mmCIF file of C-alpha atoms in Angstrom:
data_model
loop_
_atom_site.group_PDB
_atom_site.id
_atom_site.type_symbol
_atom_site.label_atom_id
_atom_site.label_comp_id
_atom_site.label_asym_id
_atom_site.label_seq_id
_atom_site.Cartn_x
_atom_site.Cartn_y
_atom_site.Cartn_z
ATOM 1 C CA UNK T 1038 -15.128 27.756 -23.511
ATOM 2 C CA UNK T 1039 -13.992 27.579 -19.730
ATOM 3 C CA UNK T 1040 -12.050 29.576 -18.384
ATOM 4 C CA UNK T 1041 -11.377 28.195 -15.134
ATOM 5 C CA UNK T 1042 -11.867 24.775 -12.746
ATOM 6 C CA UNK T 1043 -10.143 25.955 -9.336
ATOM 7 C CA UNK T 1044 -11.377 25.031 -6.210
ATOM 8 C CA UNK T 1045 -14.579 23.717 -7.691
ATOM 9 C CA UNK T 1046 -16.973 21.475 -5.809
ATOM 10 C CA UNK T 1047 -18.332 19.278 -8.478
ATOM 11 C CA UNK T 1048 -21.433 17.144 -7.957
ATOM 12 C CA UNK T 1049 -22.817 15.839 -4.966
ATOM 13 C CA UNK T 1050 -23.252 11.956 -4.209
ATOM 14 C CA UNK T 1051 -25.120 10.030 -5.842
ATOM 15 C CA UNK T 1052 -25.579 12.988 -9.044
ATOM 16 C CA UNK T 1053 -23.858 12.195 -11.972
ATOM 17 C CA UNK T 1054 -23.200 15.456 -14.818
ATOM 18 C CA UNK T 1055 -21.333 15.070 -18.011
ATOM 19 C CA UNK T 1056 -19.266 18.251 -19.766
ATOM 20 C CA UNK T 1057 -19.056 17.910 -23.272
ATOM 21 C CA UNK T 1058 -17.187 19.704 -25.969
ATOM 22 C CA UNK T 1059 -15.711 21.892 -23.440
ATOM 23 C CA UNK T 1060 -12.221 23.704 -23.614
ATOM 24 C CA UNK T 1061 -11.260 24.645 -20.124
ATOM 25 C CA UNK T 1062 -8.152 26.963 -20.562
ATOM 26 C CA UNK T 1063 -7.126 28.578 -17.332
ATOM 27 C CA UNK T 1064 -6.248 27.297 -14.017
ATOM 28 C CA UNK T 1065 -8.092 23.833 -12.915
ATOM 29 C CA UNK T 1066 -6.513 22.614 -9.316
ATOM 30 C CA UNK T 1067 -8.088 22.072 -5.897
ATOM 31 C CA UNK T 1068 -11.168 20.254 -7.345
ATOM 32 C CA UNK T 1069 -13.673 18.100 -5.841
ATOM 33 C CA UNK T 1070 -15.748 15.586 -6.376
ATOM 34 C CA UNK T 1071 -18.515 13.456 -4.676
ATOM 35 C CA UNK T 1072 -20.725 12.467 -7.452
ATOM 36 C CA UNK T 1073 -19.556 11.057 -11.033
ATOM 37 C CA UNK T 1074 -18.146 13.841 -13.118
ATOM 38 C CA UNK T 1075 -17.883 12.782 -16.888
ATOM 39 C CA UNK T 1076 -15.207 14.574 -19.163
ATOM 40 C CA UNK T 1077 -16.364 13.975 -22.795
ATOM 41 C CA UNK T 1078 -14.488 15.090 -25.771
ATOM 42 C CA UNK T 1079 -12.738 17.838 -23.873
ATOM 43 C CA UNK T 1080 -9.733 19.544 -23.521
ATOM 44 C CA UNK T 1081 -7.492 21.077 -21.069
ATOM 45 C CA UNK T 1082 -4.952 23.608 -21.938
ATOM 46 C CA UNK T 1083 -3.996 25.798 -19.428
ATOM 47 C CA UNK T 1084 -0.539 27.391 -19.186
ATOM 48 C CA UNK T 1085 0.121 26.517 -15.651
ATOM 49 C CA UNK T 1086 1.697 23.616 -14.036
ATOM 50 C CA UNK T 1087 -1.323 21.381 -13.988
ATOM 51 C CA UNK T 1088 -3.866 20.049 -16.681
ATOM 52 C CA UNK T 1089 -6.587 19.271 -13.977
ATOM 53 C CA UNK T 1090 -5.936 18.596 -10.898
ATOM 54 C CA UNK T 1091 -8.602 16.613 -8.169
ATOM 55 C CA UNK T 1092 -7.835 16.991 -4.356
ATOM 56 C CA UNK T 1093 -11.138 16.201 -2.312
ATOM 57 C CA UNK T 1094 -14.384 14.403 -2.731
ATOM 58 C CA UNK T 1095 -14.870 10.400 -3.347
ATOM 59 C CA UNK T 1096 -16.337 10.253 -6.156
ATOM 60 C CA UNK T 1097 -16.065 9.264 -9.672
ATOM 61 C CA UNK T 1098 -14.087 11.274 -12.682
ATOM 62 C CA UNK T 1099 -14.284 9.928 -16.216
ATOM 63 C CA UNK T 1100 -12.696 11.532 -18.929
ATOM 64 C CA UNK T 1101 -13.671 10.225 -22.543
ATOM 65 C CA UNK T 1102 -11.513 11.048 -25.631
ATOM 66 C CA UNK T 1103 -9.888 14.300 -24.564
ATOM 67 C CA UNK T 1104 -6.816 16.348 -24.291
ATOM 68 C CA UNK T 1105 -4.987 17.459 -21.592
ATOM 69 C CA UNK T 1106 -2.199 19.371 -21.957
ATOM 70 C CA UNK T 1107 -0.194 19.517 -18.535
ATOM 71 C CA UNK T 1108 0.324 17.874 -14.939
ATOM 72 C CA UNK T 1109 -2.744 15.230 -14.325
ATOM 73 C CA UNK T 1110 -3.047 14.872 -10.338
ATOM 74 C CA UNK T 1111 -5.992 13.328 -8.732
ATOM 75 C CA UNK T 1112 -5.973 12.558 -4.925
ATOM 76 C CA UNK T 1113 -9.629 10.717 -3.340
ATOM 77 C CA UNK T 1114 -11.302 10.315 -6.372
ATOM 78 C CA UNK T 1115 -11.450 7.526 -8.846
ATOM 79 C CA UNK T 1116 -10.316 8.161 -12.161
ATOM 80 C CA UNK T 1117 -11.119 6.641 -15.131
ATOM 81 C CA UNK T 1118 -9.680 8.503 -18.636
ATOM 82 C CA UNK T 1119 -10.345 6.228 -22.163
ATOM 83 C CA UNK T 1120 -9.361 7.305 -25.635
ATOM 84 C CA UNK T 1121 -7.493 10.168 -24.053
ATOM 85 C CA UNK T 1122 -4.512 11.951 -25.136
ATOM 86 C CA UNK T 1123 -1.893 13.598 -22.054
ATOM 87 C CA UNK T 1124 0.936 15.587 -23.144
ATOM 88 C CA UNK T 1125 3.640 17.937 -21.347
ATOM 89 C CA UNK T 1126 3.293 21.939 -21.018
ATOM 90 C CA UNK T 1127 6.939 22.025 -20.245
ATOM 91 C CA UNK T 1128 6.067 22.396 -16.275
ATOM 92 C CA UNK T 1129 5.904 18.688 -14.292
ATOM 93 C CA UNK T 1130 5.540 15.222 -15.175
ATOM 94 C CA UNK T 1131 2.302 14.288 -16.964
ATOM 95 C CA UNK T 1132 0.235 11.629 -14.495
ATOM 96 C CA UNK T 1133 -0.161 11.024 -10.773
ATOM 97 C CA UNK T 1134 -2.692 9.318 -8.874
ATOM 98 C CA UNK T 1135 -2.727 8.509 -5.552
ATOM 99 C CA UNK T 1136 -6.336 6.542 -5.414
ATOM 100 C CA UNK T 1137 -7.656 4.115 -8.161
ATOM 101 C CA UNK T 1138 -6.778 5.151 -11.511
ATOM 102 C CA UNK T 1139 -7.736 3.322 -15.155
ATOM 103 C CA UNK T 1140 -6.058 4.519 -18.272
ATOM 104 C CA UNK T 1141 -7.652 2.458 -21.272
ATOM 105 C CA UNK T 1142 -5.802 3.080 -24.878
ATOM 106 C CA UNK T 1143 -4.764 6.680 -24.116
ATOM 107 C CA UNK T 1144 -1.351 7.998 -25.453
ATOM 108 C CA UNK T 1145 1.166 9.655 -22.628
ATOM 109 C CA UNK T 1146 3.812 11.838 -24.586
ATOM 110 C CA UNK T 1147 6.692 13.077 -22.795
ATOM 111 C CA UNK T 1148 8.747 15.226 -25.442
ATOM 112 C CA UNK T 1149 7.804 19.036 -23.656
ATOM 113 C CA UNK T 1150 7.632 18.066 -19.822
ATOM 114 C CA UNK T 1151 9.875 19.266 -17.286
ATOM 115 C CA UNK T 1152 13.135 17.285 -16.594
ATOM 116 C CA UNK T 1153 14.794 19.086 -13.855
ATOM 117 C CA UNK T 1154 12.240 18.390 -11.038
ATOM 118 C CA UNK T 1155 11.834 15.089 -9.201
ATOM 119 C CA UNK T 1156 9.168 13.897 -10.644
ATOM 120 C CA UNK T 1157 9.178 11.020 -12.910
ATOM 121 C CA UNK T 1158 7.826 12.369 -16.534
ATOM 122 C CA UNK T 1159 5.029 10.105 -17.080
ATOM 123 C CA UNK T 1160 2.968 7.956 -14.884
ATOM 124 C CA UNK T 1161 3.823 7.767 -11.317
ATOM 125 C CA UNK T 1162 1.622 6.998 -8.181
ATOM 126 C CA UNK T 1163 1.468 7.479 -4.236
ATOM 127 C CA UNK T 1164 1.041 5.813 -1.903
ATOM 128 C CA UNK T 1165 -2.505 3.981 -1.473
ATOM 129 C CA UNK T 1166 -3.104 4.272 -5.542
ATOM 130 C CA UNK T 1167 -3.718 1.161 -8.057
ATOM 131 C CA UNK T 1168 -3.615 2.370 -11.362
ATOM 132 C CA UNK T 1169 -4.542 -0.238 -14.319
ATOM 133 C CA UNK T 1170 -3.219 0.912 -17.581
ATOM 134 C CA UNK T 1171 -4.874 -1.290 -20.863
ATOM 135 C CA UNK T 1172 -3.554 -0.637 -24.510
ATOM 136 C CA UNK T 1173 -1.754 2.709 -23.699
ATOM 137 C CA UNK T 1174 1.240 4.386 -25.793
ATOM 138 C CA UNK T 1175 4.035 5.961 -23.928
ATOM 139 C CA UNK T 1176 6.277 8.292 -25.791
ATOM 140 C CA UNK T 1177 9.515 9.003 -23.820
ATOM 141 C CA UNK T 1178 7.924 8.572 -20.733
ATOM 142 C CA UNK T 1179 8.668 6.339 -17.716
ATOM 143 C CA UNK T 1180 6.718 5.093 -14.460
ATOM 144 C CA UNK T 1181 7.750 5.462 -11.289
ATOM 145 C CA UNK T 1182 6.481 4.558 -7.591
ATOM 146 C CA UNK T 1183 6.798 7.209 -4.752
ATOM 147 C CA UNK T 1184 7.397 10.505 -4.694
ATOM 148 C CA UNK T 1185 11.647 11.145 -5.869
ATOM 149 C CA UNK T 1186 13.292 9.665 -9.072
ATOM 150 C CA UNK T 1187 15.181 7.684 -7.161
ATOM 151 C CA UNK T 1188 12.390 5.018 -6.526
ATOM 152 C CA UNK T 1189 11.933 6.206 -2.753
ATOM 153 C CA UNK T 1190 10.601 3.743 -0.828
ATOM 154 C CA UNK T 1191 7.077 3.046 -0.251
ATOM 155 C CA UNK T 1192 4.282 1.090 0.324
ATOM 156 C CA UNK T 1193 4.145 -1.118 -2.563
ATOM 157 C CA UNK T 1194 0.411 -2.289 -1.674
ATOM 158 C CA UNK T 1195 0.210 0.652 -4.127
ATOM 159 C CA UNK T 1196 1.347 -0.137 -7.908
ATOM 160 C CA UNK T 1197 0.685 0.120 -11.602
ATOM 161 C CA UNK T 1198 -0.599 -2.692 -13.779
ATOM 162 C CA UNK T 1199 0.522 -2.835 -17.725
ATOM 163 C CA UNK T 1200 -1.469 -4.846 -19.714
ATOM 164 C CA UNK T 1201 -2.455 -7.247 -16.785
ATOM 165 C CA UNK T 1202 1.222 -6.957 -15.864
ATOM 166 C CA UNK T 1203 2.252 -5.689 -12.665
ATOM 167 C CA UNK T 1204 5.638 -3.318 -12.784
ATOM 168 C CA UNK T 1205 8.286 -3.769 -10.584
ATOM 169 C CA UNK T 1206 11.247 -1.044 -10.089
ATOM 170 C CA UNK T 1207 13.469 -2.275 -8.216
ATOM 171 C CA UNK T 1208 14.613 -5.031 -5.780
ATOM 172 C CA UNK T 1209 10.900 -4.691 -2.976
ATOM 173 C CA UNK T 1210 8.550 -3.864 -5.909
ATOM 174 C CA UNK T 1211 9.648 -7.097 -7.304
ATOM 175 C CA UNK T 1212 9.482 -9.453 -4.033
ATOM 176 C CA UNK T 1213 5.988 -7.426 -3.048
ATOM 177 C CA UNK T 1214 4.737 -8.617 -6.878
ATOM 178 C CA UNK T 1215 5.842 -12.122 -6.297
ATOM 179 C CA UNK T 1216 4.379 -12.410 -2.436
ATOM 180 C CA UNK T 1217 0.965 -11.113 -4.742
ATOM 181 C CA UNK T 1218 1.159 -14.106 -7.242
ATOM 182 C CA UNK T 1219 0.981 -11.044 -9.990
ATOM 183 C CA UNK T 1220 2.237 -11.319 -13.705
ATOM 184 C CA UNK T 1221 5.534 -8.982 -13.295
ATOM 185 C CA UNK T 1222 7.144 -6.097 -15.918
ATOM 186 C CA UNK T 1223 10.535 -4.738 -14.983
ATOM 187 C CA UNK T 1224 10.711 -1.466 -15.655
ATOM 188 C CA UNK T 1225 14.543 -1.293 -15.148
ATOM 189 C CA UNK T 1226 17.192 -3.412 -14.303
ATOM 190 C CA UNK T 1227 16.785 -4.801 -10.857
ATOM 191 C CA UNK T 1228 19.336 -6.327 -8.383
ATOM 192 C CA UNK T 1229 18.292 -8.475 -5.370
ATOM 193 C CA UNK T 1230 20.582 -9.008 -2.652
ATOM 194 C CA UNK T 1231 20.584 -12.715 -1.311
ATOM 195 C CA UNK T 1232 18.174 -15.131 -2.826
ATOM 196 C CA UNK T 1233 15.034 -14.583 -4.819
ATOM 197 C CA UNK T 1234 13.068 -17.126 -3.914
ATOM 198 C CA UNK T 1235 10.324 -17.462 -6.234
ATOM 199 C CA UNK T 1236 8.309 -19.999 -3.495
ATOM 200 C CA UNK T 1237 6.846 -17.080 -1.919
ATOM 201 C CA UNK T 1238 4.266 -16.514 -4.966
ATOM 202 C CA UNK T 1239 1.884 -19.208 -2.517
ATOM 203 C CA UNK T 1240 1.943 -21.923 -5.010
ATOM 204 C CA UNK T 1241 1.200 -19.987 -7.968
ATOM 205 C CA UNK T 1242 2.740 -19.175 -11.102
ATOM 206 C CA UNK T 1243 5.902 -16.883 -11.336
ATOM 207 C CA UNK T 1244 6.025 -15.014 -14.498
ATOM 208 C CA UNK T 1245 8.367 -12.588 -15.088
ATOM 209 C CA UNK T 1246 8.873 -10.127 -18.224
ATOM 210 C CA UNK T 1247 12.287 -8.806 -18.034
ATOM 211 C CA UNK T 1248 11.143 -6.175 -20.903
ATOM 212 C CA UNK T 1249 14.866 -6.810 -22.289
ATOM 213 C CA UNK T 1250 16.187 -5.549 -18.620
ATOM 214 C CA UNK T 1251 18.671 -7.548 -16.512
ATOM 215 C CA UNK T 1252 17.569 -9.158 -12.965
ATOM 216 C CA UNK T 1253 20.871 -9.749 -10.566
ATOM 217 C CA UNK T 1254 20.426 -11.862 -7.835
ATOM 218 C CA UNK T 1255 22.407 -15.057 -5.709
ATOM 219 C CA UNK T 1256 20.066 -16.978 -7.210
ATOM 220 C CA UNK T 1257 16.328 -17.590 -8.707
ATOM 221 C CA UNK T 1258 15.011 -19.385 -6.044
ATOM 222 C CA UNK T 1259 11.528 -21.706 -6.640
ATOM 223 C CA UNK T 1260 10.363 -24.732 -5.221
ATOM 224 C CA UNK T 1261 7.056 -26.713 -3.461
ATOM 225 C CA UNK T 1262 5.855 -27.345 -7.743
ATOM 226 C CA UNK T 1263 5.203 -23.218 -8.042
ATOM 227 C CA UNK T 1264 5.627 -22.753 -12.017
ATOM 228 C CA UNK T 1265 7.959 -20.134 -13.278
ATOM 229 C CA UNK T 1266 7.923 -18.484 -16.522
ATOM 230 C CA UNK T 1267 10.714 -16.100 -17.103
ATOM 231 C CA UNK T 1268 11.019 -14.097 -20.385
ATOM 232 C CA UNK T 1269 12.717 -11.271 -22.325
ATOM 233 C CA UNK T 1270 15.904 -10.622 -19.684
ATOM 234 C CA UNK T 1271 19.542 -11.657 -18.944
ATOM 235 C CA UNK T 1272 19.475 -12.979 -15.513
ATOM 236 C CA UNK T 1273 22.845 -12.634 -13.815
ATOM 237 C CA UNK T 1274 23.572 -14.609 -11.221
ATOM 238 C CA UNK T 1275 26.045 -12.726 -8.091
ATOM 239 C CA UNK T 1276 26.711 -15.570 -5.798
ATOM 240 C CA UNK T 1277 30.322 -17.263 -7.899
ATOM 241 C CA UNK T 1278 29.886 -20.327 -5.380
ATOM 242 C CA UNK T 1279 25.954 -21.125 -6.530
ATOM 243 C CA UNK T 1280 23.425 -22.153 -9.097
ATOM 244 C CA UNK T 1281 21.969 -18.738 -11.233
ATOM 245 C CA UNK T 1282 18.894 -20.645 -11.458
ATOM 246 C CA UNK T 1283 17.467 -23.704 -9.329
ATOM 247 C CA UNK T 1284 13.678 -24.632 -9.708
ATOM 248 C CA UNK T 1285 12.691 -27.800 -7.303
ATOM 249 C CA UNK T 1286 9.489 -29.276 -9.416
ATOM 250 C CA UNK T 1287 6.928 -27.134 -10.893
ATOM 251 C CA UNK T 1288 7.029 -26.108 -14.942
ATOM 252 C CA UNK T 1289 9.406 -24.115 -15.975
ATOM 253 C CA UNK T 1290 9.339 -21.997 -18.910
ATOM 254 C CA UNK T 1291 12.233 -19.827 -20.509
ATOM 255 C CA UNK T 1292 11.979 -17.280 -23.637
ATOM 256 C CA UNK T 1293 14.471 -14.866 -24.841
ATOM 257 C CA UNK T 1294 16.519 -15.359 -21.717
ATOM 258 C CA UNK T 1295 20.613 -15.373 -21.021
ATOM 259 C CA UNK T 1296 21.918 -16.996 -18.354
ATOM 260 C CA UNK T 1297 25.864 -17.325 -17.868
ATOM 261 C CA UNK T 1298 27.334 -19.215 -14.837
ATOM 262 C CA UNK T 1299 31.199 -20.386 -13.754
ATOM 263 C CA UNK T 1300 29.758 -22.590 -10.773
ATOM 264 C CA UNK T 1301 28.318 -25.966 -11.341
ATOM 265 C CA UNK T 1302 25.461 -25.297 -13.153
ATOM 266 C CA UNK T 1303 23.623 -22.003 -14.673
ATOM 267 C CA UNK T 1304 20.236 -24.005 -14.924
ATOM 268 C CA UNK T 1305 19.383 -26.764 -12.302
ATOM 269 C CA UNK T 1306 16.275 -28.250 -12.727
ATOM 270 C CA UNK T 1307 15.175 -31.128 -9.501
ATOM 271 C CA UNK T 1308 12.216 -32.879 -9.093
ATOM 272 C CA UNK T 1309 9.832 -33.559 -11.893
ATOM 273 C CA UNK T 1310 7.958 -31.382 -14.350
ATOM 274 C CA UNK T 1311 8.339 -29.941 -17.866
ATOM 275 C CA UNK T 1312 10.243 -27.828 -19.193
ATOM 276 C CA UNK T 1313 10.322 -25.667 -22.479
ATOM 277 C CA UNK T 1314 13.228 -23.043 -23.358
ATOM 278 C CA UNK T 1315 12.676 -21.039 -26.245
ATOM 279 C CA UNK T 1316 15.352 -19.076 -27.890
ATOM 280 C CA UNK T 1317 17.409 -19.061 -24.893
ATOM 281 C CA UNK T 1318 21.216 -18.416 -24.239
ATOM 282 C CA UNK T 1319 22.166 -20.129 -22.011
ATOM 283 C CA UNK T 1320 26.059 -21.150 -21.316
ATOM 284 C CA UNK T 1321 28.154 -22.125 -18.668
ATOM 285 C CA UNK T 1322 32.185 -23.029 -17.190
ATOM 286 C CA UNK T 1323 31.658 -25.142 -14.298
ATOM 287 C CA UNK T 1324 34.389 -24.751 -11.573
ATOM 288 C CA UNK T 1325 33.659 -28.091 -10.324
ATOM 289 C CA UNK T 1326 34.231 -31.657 -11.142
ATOM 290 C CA UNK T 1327 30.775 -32.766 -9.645
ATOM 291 C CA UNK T 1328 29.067 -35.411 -10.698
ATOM 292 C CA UNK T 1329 26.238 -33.017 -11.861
ATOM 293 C CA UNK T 1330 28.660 -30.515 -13.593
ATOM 294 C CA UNK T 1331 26.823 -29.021 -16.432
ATOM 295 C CA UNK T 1332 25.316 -26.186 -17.993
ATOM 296 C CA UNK T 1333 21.624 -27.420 -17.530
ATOM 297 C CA UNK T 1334 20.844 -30.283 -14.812
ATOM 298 C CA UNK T 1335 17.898 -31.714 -14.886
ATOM 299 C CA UNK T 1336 16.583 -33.947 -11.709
ATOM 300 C CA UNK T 1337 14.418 -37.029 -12.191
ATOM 301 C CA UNK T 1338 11.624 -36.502 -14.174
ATOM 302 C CA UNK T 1339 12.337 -33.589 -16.403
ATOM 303 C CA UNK T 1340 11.114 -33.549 -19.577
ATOM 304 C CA UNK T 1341 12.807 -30.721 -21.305
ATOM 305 C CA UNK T 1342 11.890 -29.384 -25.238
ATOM 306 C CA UNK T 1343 14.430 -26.946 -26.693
ATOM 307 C CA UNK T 1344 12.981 -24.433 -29.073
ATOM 308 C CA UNK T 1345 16.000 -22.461 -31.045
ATOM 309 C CA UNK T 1346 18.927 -20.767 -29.374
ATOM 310 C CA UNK T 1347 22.452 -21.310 -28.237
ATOM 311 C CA UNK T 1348 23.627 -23.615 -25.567
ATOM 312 C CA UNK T 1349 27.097 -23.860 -24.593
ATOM 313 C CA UNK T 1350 29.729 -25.810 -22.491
ATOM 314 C CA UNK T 1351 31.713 -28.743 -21.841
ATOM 315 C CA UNK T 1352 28.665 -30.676 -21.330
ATOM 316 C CA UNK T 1353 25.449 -28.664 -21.808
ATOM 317 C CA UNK T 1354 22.560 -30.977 -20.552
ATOM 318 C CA UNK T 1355 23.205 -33.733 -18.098
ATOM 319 C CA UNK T 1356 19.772 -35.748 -17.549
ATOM 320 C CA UNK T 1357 19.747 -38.005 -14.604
ATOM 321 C CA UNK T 1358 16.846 -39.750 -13.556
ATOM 322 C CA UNK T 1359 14.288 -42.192 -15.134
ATOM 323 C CA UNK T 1360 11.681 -41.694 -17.942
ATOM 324 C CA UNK T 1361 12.821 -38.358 -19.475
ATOM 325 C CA UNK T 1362 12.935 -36.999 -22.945
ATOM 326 C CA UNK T 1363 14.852 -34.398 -23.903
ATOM 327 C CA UNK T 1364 13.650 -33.267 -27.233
ATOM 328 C CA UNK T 1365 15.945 -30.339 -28.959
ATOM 329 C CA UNK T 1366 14.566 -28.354 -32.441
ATOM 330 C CA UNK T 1367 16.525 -25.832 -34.263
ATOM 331 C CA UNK T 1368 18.770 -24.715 -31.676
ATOM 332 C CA UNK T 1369 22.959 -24.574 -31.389
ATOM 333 C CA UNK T 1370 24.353 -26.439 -28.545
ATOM 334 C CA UNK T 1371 28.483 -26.643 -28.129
ATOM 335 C CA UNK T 1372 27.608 -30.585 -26.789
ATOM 336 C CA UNK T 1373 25.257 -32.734 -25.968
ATOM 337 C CA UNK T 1374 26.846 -35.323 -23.807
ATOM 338 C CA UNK T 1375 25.835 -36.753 -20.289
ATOM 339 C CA UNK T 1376 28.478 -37.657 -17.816
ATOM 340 C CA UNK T 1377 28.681 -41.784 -16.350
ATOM 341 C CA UNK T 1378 26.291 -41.284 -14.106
ATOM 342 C CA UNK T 1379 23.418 -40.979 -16.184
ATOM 343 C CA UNK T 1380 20.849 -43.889 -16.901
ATOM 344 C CA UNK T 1381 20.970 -44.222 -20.672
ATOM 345 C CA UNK T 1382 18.402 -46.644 -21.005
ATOM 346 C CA UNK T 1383 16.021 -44.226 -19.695
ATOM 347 C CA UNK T 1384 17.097 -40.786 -21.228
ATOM 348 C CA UNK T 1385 15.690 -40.102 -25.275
ATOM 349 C CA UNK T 1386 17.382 -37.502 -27.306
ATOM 350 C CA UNK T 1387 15.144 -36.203 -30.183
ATOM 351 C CA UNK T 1388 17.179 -33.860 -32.081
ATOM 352 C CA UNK T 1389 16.033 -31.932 -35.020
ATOM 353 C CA UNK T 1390 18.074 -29.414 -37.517
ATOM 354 C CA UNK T 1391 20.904 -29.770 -35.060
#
């Protein structure tokens, strides 16, 4: 047993010592280390606010298949914990890093922390810190960026990656993600004032996972061929006088996502490129008598594959252009009817189970 890790100096550079079987049960704060410190099949149990608790050195802390019991807070050093398990002592939230941080299959439970502080209970970072978390379990625990619950600002070169997913919290988590080309995970519902445009990614592809959250915005923004995949979320659109959706070239793919509009089109889709929706609902009451009035426009060569879902309006998809297919399996539309303007001879309808 140990009693006590305060205001320890562990290892010097370049030394590296592993701890094993220990159970460290009184107050461990105001560490350092320079050196790598290994953790293995340890626990941590003290009654006061924090588990362990790292605030000098620059070295490297592992902890392998242990329990901690309390407030995790590491400052300079890198942190690595794998197979671990982190629950509440009923004092503050359960994870903070404010350096490099890995978390690989360990389970966060949030059932005895602390709710009337301002600190998120579960895994939140500072500023500077890049925390990768790989096949963890959260139990009633969130993530949050910054120091207050209500997302204070910060830098958000600092954030945490989900399963190769990048989270994004609110409206300049989100645009920093997409400037970064990152895979994206909304963590809550998000609103964006003005547009959201998606072009910003530097020619990569957009891909968004709502994580059954809603993203309001004037409008989802992408063009110069950057793909866009966009999944699990209703995306609302707050501009009544514009598109909810406009993609200029560049695949676009949609799964599990509603989109509702009243202007002239909740999906436009210019320029050329595929496009797959998959279980979408997607629906529309144009206020105008356009030309292009429809729930879905698609721009010369689209190629668009419906996969299952509803699809409603006066007139749901309106191709115009040369050499498109629209192909449509197992889904519900309300119509399926292009206005004068469309070529016929080059548009194909494939429908299936319709």
């Amino acid at each position: 047993n140990v009693g006590s890790l305060d205001g320890t100096n562990f290892v010097p550079a370049g030394v590296t010592v592993t701890l094993r079987d220990a159970k460290v049960t009184g107050i461990s704060r105001n560490n350092s280390a320079y050196g790598t410190l290994v953790f293995d099949n340890c626990s941590f149990s003290n009654n006061s606010a924090y588990s362990i608790n790292f605030i000098g050195g620059n070295g490297h802390v592992v902890f392998n298949n242990c329990d901690l019991v309390g407030w995790c807070s590491f400052g300079s050093v890198t942190v690595e914990m794998n197979n671990c398990s982190v629950a509440g002592n009923g004092k503050y939230a359960l994870v903070r890093s404010y350096n490099t941080f890995a978390m690989n299959n360990c389970t966060i439970n949030c059932t005895n922390t602390n709710t009337s502080d301002n600190y998120h209970d579960g895994v939140s970072i500072g500023g500077g810190a890049v925390m990768t978390m790989t096949g963890c379990t959260m139990n009633n625990a969130g993530y949050e960026y910054g120091e207050a619950a209500d997302h204070k600002t910060m830098d958000y070169s600092s954030y945490i990656l989900v399963n190769g997913k990048r989270l994004a919290c609110n409206q300049d988590s989100l645009v920093a993600a997409m400037k970064n080309g990152d895979a994206i995970l909304m963590e809550d519902n998000i609103t964006v004032n003005g547009y959201l445009r998606v072009a910003e990614a530097k020619n990569k592809v957009v891909d968004i996972d709502g994580n059954n959250h809603t993203l309001t915005t004037g409008l989802v923004y992408g063009k110069d061929a950057v793909g866009i995949t966009m999944s699990n979320m209703t995306l609302v659109g707050s501009d009544p006088n514009y598109y909810t959706f406009y993609a200029n070239s560049g695949k676009v793919v949609m799964t599990n996502v509603t989109v509702s509009s009243n202007y002239n089109q909740a999906v436009c889709l210019g320029g050329g490129g595929e496009v797959v929706l998959t279980n979408c609902n997607i629906s529309g009451t144009p206020n105008s008598d356009k030309y292009s009035a429809a729930t879905i426009w698609c721009g010369d060569g689209r190629n668009v594959t419906i996969n299952g879902g509803t699809y409603e309006g006066a007139n749901v998809i309106n191709v115009r252009g040369t050499s498109q297919t629209v192909v449509v399996k197992d889904a519900t539309l309300t119509s399926l009817y292009p206005d004068n303007d469309v070529y016929y001879g080059a548009c194909i309808y494939v429908v299936q189970n319709w």
